[in-house]
């Protein structure tokens, strides 16, 4: 038995469809990545249950939910947020057991953000405005044009395993406040927090069919059944780029709205004038938080040559001081990877980097604990140097606790190298030169650039990437625009 336990209601993790928790004949194990123990049996949705969920969502959109105003829908979302806050410890236990993420990090970010997502979009929708224009034509005719928002309909939301409750609520909250109904498919690796959110919706009395959760896998399972369903109006997906490509092909059949936040091979640039200690600490966070399993993590680090050797030494010392252990240990920085299967992928890149000529500054191996953690999915945080920019380990997303550090000599050079990527999600710049920060940031081809920080932003700002990192933007009014059908009403005065 694992030392990490799920709330009792999740030992049999069921689907939530049309206001009911539904068991199915086929189940699969939810495995704790920390020690390899079975946490729960998860009930896999078949095609008939996915059809039922979509039909229930359609009835909700065409019924009272779709016809309610934003203030009324907001009252329900506030109630859901209050229930999550009251059950904070249960959500925390589920998040840590499913992901192996350090307890302190999940407490400070994940559950808080889940609550905050519901409240933020409930607040935003009540005060959101649209466009209004007055026009006079050449013949003297006066027109007024105003824009209205209406629900898109049924939204399929497919969320990843690395930040389960954060990702799910980031999609569900704006979709729901706009009057849509949602069918959520969490990752098969992390089904627990989505089911707890369903319990919150059930307790809050949200009308049946508004919020649905189906469990299963991708191809030939719930993910494919949902993304190819003809009665889905929009798809929002966060995950790896290959899966996004497959979903986009399916969505093209019905010309559905899509918003994809995909992978990243993100760069960090440290200039010689940076606050040295802050930059070292920032790169540790941006490379190794959540064992590097964040699409925004920095896997490519470029350091100005005059401080390169000093920076590599300092980052090595700081990395080797990080505590890799049980998620609930005091002072732990890094827990396990999500699964032993994913660990095999990360370890294959460890081997490949050496084959491609990397110098392993630190890490590159599996730690040995001598206890149940050896049945888990741990690796050590790893730093490489010496790879050319065209190495596979510099081009492909590892999605593990790794970074490669390379020297650079000029602004122009580093911008060229940073932008030479098939991905375009995020970057960070470390400098005390304000002019340089403003000059360089717009020249990096990504959706978000951080200056002297990482993984923080105002939720009202746009979020998303380009190239293989995705399509579309969500956040603030950008989310309201995506999850709504906008109509221009033109009136002759």
PDB file of N, CA and C in Angstrom, residues 74-86 91 114-115 118-119 169 176 196-206:
ATOM      1  N   UNK A  74     -22.111  32.771 -12.813  1.00  0.00           N
ATOM      2  CA  UNK A  74     -21.026  33.084 -11.882  1.00  0.00           C
ATOM      3  C   UNK A  74     -21.329  32.610 -10.475  1.00  0.00           C
ATOM      4  N   UNK A  75     -22.592  32.710 -10.069  1.00  0.00           N
ATOM      5  CA  UNK A  75     -22.944  32.264  -8.713  1.00  0.00           C
ATOM      6  C   UNK A  75     -22.629  30.783  -8.531  1.00  0.00           C
ATOM      7  N   UNK A  76     -22.867  29.980  -9.565  1.00  0.00           N
ATOM      8  CA  UNK A  76     -22.530  28.557  -9.483  1.00  0.00           C
ATOM      9  C   UNK A  76     -21.009  28.360  -9.411  1.00  0.00           C
ATOM     10  N   UNK A  77     -20.255  29.101 -10.207  1.00  0.00           N
ATOM     11  CA  UNK A  77     -18.802  28.922 -10.203  1.00  0.00           C
ATOM     12  C   UNK A  77     -18.197  29.350  -8.874  1.00  0.00           C
ATOM     13  N   UNK A  78     -18.730  30.411  -8.268  1.00  0.00           N
ATOM     14  CA  UNK A  78     -18.266  30.798  -6.933  1.00  0.00           C
ATOM     15  C   UNK A  78     -18.523  29.667  -5.939  1.00  0.00           C
ATOM     16  N   UNK A  79     -19.677  29.026  -6.066  1.00  0.00           N
ATOM     17  CA  UNK A  79     -20.034  27.941  -5.142  1.00  0.00           C
ATOM     18  C   UNK A  79     -19.062  26.767  -5.316  1.00  0.00           C
ATOM     19  N   UNK A  80     -18.742  26.433  -6.569  1.00  0.00           N
ATOM     20  CA  UNK A  80     -17.774  25.355  -6.829  1.00  0.00           C
ATOM     21  C   UNK A  80     -16.418  25.709  -6.224  1.00  0.00           C
ATOM     22  N   UNK A  81     -15.975  26.956  -6.423  1.00  0.00           N
ATOM     23  CA  UNK A  81     -14.685  27.385  -5.868  1.00  0.00           C
ATOM     24  C   UNK A  81     -14.687  27.285  -4.350  1.00  0.00           C
ATOM     25  N   UNK A  82     -15.785  27.659  -3.719  1.00  0.00           N
ATOM     26  CA  UNK A  82     -15.877  27.584  -2.255  1.00  0.00           C
ATOM     27  C   UNK A  82     -15.774  26.141  -1.770  1.00  0.00           C
ATOM     28  N   UNK A  83     -16.386  25.215  -2.506  1.00  0.00           N
ATOM     29  CA  UNK A  83     -16.333  23.800  -2.114  1.00  0.00           C
ATOM     30  C   UNK A  83     -14.915  23.259  -2.265  1.00  0.00           C
ATOM     31  N   UNK A  84     -14.232  23.612  -3.355  1.00  0.00           N
ATOM     32  CA  UNK A  84     -12.843  23.181  -3.522  1.00  0.00           C
ATOM     33  C   UNK A  84     -11.989  23.735  -2.384  1.00  0.00           C
ATOM     34  N   UNK A  85     -12.199  24.995  -2.046  1.00  0.00           N
ATOM     35  CA  UNK A  85     -11.433  25.597  -0.950  1.00  0.00           C
ATOM     36  C   UNK A  85     -11.704  24.872   0.369  1.00  0.00           C
ATOM     37  N   UNK A  86     -12.951  24.524   0.619  1.00  0.00           N
ATOM     38  CA  UNK A  86     -13.295  23.809   1.856  1.00  0.00           C
ATOM     39  C   UNK A  86     -12.677  22.419   1.871  1.00  0.00           C
ATOM     40  N   UNK A  91      -8.196  17.659  -2.172  1.00  0.00           N
ATOM     41  CA  UNK A  91      -7.645  17.933  -3.507  1.00  0.00           C
ATOM     42  C   UNK A  91      -6.116  17.840  -3.488  1.00  0.00           C
ATOM     43  N   UNK A 114      -6.576  26.372  -9.108  1.00  0.00           N
ATOM     44  CA  UNK A 114      -7.871  25.805  -9.475  1.00  0.00           C
ATOM     45  C   UNK A 114      -9.014  26.634  -8.930  1.00  0.00           C
ATOM     46  N   UNK A 115      -8.916  27.020  -7.672  1.00  0.00           N
ATOM     47  CA  UNK A 115      -9.924  27.880  -7.047  1.00  0.00           C
ATOM     48  C   UNK A 115      -9.958  29.238  -7.738  1.00  0.00           C
ATOM     49  N   UNK A 118     -11.741  29.605 -11.270  1.00  0.00           N
ATOM     50  CA  UNK A 118     -13.191  29.744 -11.249  1.00  0.00           C
ATOM     51  C   UNK A 118     -13.606  31.152 -10.828  1.00  0.00           C
ATOM     52  N   UNK A 119     -12.967  31.677  -9.805  1.00  0.00           N
ATOM     53  CA  UNK A 119     -13.357  33.003  -9.310  1.00  0.00           C
ATOM     54  C   UNK A 119     -12.970  34.106 -10.291  1.00  0.00           C
ATOM     55  N   UNK A 169      -9.248  23.362 -14.794  1.00  0.00           N
ATOM     56  CA  UNK A 169     -10.057  24.518 -14.420  1.00  0.00           C
ATOM     57  C   UNK A 169      -9.764  25.718 -15.301  1.00  0.00           C
ATOM     58  N   UNK A 176     -17.441  27.589 -19.229  1.00  0.00           N
ATOM     59  CA  UNK A 176     -18.727  27.548 -18.542  1.00  0.00           C
ATOM     60  C   UNK A 176     -19.318  28.929 -18.337  1.00  0.00           C
ATOM     61  N   UNK A 196     -12.772  14.834  -8.390  1.00  0.00           N
ATOM     62  CA  UNK A 196     -13.102  15.658  -7.229  1.00  0.00           C
ATOM     63  C   UNK A 196     -13.771  16.965  -7.639  1.00  0.00           C
ATOM     64  N   UNK A 197     -13.339  17.553  -8.753  1.00  0.00           N
ATOM     65  CA  UNK A 197     -14.013  18.751  -9.260  1.00  0.00           C
ATOM     66  C   UNK A 197     -15.457  18.406  -9.620  1.00  0.00           C
ATOM     67  N   UNK A 198     -15.675  17.236 -10.207  1.00  0.00           N
ATOM     68  CA  UNK A 198     -17.039  16.798 -10.514  1.00  0.00           C
ATOM     69  C   UNK A 198     -17.866  16.685  -9.232  1.00  0.00           C
ATOM     70  N   UNK A 199     -17.267  16.197  -8.161  1.00  0.00           N
ATOM     71  CA  UNK A 199     -17.971  16.132  -6.877  1.00  0.00           C
ATOM     72  C   UNK A 199     -18.356  17.530  -6.402  1.00  0.00           C
ATOM     73  N   UNK A 200     -17.476  18.504  -6.625  1.00  0.00           N
ATOM     74  CA  UNK A 200     -17.780  19.883  -6.247  1.00  0.00           C
ATOM     75  C   UNK A 200     -18.950  20.426  -7.059  1.00  0.00           C
ATOM     76  N   UNK A 201     -18.965  20.158  -8.371  1.00  0.00           N
ATOM     77  CA  UNK A 201     -20.087  20.591  -9.206  1.00  0.00           C
ATOM     78  C   UNK A 201     -21.385  19.927  -8.769  1.00  0.00           C
ATOM     79  N   UNK A 202     -21.305  18.659  -8.417  1.00  0.00           N
ATOM     80  CA  UNK A 202     -22.488  17.932  -7.967  1.00  0.00           C
ATOM     81  C   UNK A 202     -23.021  18.535  -6.676  1.00  0.00           C
ATOM     82  N   UNK A 203     -22.126  18.784  -5.728  1.00  0.00           N
ATOM     83  CA  UNK A 203     -22.539  19.364  -4.449  1.00  0.00           C
ATOM     84  C   UNK A 203     -23.076  20.779  -4.614  1.00  0.00           C
ATOM     85  N   UNK A 204     -22.527  21.520  -5.570  1.00  0.00           N
ATOM     86  CA  UNK A 204     -22.959  22.908  -5.787  1.00  0.00           C
ATOM     87  C   UNK A 204     -24.318  22.994  -6.463  1.00  0.00           C
ATOM     88  N   UNK A 205     -24.846  21.881  -6.936  1.00  0.00           N
ATOM     89  CA  UNK A 205     -26.154  21.895  -7.570  1.00  0.00           C
ATOM     90  C   UNK A 205     -26.156  22.446  -8.981  1.00  0.00           C
ATOM     91  N   UNK A 206     -25.014  22.425  -9.637  1.00  0.00           N
ATOM     92  CA  UNK A 206     -24.947  22.877 -11.027  1.00  0.00           C
ATOM     93  C   UNK A 206     -25.831  21.964 -11.872  1.00  0.00           C
TER      94      UNK A 206
END
